[in-house]
Tab-separated table of C-alpha atoms in Angstrom:
chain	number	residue	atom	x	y	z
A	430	UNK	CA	-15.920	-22.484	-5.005
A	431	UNK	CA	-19.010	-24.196	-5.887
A	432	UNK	CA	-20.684	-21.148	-7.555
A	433	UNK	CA	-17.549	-21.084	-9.861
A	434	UNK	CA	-17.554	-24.636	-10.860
A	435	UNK	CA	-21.411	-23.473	-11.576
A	436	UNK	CA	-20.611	-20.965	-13.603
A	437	UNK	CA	-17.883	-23.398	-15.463
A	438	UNK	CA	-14.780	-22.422	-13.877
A	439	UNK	CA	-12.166	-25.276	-13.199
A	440	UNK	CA	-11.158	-24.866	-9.871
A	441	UNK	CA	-8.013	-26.117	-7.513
A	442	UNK	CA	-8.989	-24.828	-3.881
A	443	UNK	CA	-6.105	-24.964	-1.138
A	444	UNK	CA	-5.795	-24.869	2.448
A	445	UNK	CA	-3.422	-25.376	5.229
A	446	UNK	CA	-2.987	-28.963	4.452
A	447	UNK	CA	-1.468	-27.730	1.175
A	448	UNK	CA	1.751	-26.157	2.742
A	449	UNK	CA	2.490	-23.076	4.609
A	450	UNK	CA	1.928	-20.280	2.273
A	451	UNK	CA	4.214	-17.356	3.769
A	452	UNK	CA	7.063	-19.892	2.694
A	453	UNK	CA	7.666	-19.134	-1.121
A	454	UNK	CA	8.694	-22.723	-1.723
A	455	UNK	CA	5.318	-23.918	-0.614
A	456	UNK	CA	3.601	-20.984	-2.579
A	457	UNK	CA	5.467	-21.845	-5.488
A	458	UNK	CA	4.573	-25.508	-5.352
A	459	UNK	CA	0.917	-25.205	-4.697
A	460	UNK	CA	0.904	-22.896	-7.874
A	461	UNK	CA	2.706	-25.160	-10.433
A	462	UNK	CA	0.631	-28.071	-8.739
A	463	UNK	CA	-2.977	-26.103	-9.641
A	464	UNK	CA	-1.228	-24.999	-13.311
A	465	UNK	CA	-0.439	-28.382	-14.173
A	466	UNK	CA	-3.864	-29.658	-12.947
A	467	UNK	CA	-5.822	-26.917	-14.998
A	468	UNK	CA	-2.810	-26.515	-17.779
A	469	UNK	CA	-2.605	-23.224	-17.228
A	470	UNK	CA	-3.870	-20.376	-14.934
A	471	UNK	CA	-6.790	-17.536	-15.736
A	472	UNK	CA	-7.646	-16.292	-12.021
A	473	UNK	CA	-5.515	-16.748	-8.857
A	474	UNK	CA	-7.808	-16.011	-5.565
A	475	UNK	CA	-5.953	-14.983	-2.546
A	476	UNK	CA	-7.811	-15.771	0.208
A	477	UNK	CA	-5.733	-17.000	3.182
A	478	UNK	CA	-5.138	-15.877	6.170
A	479	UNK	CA	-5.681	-16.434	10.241
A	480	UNK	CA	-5.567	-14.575	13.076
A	481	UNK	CA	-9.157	-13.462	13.089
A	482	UNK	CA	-9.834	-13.688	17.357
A	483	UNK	CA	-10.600	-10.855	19.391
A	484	UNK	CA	-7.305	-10.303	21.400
A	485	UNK	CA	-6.717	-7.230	23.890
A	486	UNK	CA	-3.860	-4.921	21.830
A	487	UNK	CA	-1.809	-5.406	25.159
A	488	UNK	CA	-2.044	-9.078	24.957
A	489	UNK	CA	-1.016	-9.272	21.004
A	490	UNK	CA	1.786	-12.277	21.029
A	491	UNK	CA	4.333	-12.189	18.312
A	492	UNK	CA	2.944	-15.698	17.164
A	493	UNK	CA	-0.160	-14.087	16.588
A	494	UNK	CA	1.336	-10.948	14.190
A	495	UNK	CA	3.264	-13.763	12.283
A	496	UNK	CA	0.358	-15.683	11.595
A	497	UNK	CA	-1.647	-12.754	10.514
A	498	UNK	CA	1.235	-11.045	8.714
A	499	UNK	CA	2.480	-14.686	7.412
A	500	UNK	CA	-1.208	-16.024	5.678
A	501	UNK	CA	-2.318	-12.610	4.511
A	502	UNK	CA	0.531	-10.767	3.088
A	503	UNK	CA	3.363	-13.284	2.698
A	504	UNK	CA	1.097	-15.609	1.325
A	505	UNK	CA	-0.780	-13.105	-1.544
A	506	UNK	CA	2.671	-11.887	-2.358
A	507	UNK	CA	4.214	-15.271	-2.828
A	508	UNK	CA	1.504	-17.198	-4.906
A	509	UNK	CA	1.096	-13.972	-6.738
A	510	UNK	CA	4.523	-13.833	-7.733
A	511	UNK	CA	4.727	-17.561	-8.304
A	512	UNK	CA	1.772	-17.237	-10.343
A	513	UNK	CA	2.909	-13.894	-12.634
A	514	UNK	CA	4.495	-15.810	-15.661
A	515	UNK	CA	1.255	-17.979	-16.070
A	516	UNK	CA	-0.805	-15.016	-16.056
A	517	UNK	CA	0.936	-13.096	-17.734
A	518	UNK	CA	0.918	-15.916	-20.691
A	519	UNK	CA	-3.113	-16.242	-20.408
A	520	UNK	CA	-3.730	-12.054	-19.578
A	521	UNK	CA	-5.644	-13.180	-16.385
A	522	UNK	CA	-6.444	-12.050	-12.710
A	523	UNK	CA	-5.302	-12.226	-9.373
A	524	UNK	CA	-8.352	-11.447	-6.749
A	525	UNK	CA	-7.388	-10.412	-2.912
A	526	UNK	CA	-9.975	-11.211	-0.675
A	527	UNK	CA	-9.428	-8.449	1.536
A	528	UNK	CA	-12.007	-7.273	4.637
A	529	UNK	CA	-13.660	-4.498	5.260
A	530	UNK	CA	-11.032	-4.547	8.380
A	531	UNK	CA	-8.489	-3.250	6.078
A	532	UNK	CA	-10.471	0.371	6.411
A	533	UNK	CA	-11.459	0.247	9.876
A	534	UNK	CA	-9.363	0.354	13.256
A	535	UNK	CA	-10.474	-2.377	15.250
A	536	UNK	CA	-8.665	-2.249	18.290
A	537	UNK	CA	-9.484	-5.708	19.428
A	538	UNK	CA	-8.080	-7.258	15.820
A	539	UNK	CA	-5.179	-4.749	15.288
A	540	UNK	CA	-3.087	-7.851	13.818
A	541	UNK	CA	-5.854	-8.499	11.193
A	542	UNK	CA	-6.696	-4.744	10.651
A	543	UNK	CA	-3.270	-4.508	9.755
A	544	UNK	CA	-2.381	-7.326	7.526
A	545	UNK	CA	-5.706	-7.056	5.740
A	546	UNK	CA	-4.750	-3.166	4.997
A	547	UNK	CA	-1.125	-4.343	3.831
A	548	UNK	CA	-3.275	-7.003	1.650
A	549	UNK	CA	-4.906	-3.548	0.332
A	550	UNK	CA	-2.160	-1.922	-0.915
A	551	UNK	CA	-0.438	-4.924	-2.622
A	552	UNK	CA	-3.627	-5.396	-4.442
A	553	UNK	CA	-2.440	-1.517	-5.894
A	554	UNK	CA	1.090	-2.472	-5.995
A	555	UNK	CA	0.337	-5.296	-8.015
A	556	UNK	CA	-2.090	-3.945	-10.549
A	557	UNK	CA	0.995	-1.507	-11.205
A	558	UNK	CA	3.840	-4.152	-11.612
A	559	UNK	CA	1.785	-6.782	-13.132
A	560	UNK	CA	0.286	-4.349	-15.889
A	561	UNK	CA	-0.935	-4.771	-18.373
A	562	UNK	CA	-0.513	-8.040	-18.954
A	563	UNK	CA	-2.485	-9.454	-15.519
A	564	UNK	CA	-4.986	-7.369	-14.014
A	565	UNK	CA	-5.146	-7.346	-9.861
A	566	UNK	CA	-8.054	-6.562	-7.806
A	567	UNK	CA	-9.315	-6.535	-4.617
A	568	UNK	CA	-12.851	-8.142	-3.002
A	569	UNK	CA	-13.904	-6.757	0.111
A	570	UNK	CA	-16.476	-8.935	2.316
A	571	UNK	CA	-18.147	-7.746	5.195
A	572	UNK	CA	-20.063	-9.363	7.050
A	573	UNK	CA	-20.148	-12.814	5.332
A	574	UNK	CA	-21.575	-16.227	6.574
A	575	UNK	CA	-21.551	-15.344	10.147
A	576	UNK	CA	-22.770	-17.848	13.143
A	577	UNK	CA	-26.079	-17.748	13.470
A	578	UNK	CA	-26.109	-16.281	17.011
A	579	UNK	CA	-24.309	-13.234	15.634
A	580	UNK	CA	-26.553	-12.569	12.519
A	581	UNK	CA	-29.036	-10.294	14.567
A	582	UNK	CA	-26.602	-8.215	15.493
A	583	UNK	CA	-24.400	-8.199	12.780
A	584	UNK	CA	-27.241	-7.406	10.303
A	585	UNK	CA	-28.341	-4.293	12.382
A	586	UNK	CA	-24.523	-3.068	11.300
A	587	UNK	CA	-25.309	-2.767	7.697
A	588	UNK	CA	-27.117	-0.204	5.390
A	589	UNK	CA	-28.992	-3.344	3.780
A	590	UNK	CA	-30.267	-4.715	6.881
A	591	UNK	CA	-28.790	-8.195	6.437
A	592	UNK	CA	-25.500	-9.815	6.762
A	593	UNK	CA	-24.102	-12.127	3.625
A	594	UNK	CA	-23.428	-15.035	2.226
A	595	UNK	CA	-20.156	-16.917	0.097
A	596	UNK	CA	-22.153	-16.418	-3.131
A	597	UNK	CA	-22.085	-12.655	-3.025
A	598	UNK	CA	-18.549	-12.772	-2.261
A	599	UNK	CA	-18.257	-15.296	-5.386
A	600	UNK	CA	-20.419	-13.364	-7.478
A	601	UNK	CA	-17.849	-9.941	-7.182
A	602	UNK	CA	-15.400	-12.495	-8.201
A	603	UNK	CA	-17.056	-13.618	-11.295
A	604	UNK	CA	-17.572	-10.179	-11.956
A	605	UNK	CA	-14.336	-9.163	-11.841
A	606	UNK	CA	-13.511	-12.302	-14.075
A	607	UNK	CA	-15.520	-10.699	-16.837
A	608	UNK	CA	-14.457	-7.195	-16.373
A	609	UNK	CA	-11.428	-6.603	-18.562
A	610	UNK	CA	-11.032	-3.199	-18.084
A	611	UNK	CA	-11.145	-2.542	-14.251
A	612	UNK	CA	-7.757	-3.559	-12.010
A	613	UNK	CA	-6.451	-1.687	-9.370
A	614	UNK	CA	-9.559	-1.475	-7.085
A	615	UNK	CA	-11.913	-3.057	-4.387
A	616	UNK	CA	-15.325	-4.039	-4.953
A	617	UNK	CA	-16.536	-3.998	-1.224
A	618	UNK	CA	-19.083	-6.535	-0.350
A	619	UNK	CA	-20.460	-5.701	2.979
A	620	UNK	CA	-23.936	-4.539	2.422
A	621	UNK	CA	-23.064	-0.892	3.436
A	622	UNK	CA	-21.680	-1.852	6.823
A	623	UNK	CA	-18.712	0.756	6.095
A	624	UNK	CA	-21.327	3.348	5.377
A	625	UNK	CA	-22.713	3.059	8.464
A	626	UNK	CA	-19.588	3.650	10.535
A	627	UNK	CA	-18.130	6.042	8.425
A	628	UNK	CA	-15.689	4.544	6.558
A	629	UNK	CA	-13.814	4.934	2.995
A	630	UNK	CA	-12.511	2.156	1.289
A	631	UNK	CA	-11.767	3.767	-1.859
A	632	UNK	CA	-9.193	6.319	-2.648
């Protein structure tokens, strides 16, 4: 957020305490709250979601696929839609902030593997049915901001050597601000780590 508001974006940042966003009444408010703040809407960043613990596949409650399920798909799909007419009317963006667990089975995360990938495809369903007035993309992090007792480790994973940070995740959004003529796709932001474990993101 605060590389945006850097770069001279006007920004309306949400969290839980803002409603449940797998309700569409809550999505819908949140999104005429920001488009009255802002008087209109350019980008809409999708980046909720929970569910991110390291659970035996076994052991997988149904609370757990809901919440994963209800903050990553429900709530892209909802805001998105809420937000269509005002970017259609301003020929702006919608950015998923997918994960690179979208492309990789991780057994111990299969609720997040999975709502991430269904995050995936809407980012392609979307670019379809929102064309070509809005433009939808996808953004990809890896691994991003980690605790520090993990960052040995979790560098070693990646091609670069290093893990990230929030302002390369921001900067494929800016990017993607500016890029008029690219929708449909994921930048991936992981510093090779899918390269190194034999992954494809893109079709």
């Amino acid at each position: 957020m605060q590389r945006l508001e850097a770069d001279g974006w006007q920004v309306v940042a949400a969290g839980r305490r803002d409603g449940d966003l797998s309700r569409a009444d809550d999505a819908r408010a949140l999104v005429e709250r920001a488009a009255s703040e802002l008087e209109g809407l350019d980008v809409v960043v999708n980046a909720a979601g929970a569910g991110f613990e390291p659970v035996a596949f076994e052991d997988v409650s149904e609370a757990q696929v809901d919440a994963a399920l209800g903050a990553t798909v429900k709530g892209s799909f909802f805001v998105t839609q809420a937000a269509a007419p005002h970017l259609r009317a301003s020929r702006g963006l919608v950015v998923m902030v997918e994960d690179v667990g979208a492309y990789q089975p991780w057994p111990s995360f299969a609720a997040h593997c999975a709502a991430k990938a269904a995050q995936a495809m809407l980012t392609r369903v979307l670019a379809r049915a929102l064309a070509p007035e809005v433009r939808v993309c996808g953004v990809a992090p890896g691994p991003v901001a980690v605790e520090p007792e993990q960052e040995k480790r979790r560098a070693a994973e990646t091609a670069l050597g290093r893990t990230g940070s929030p302002d390369d995740v921001a900067a494929a959004i800016l990017y993607l601000a500016g890029a008029s003529f690219v929708t449909g796709t994921t930048i991936v932001v992981d510093g090779g780590r899918l390269l190194q474990s034999g992954g494809n993101p893109v079709a």
